[in-house]
């Protein structure tokens, strides 16, 4: 799952990026408002983490223009501005949630999970597809109740395929969702992850749709 991080403070940016990567997200980090705008114009993100005090274009202005053009991507504002008036202004401008610096990385990760869950129209915290159950809070995956340990990339791939029932993703779309910018992607990396996931979840867990891509097979049994 791809997250856009908009933060000009190098220490906070680095910490947030690493924290979210460990949670299995692909994180694209930009350091000013203009770079954020061009990233949002060209890529699809599961969520945006937005600092307000930014060079080139202020976070609040960015948020307003995003909502004016009806972009529905969930936005979590992360900022040092912590007056009630600032929080109200941020939420009124279209932010979905608000976190005041300094914040705890575990809390940030939990809020991102909640945002992504709400955006997907999933009030329940567990994702179930056939015999496969995913707990995004703990990143625990079970097949017919038995825990199956996955690598961070395998987990990210499974989450991408489980995002919506029946979704079919091409190799390019999968690469987009599980790798951030500048990350080295081997030419057969996706095939390797699919192969490993099938081995762990059951050979019929992921179906190849010829000429299109991959889909999670709904009636998976262990
Ligand atoms: Ca800042």
PDB file of N, CA and C and ligand atoms in Angstrom, residues 7-9 51 53-54 101, ligand 1:
ATOM      1  N   UNK A   7       6.670  16.145   4.128  1.00  0.00           N
ATOM      2  CA  UNK A   7       7.308  16.617   5.370  1.00  0.00           C
ATOM      3  C   UNK A   7       8.667  17.222   5.035  1.00  0.00           C
ATOM      4  N   UNK A   8       8.916  18.467   5.455  1.00  0.00           N
ATOM      5  CA  UNK A   8      10.207  19.092   5.137  1.00  0.00           C
ATOM      6  C   UNK A   8      11.251  18.895   6.230  1.00  0.00           C
ATOM      7  N   UNK A   9      10.844  18.428   7.393  1.00  0.00           N
ATOM      8  CA  UNK A   9      11.811  18.192   8.468  1.00  0.00           C
ATOM      9  C   UNK A   9      12.492  16.838   8.236  1.00  0.00           C
ATOM     10  N   UNK A  51       2.309  17.501   6.440  1.00  0.00           N
ATOM     11  CA  UNK A  51       2.767  18.566   7.333  1.00  0.00           C
ATOM     12  C   UNK A  51       2.133  19.865   6.828  1.00  0.00           C
ATOM     13  N   UNK A  53       3.353  23.327   7.716  1.00  0.00           N
ATOM     14  CA  UNK A  53       4.373  24.329   7.400  1.00  0.00           C
ATOM     15  C   UNK A  53       5.354  23.756   6.397  1.00  0.00           C
ATOM     16  N   UNK A  54       5.164  24.107   5.102  1.00  0.00           N
ATOM     17  CA  UNK A  54       5.970  23.503   4.031  1.00  0.00           C
ATOM     18  C   UNK A  54       6.517  24.588   3.111  1.00  0.00           C
ATOM     19  N   UNK A 101       2.627  17.070  16.531  1.00  0.00           N
ATOM     20  CA  UNK A 101       4.013  16.708  16.845  1.00  0.00           C
ATOM     21  C   UNK A 101       4.367  17.202  18.246  1.00  0.00           C
TER      22      UNK A 101
HETATM   23 CA1  LIG B   1       7.345  21.759   8.383  1.00  0.00          CA
END
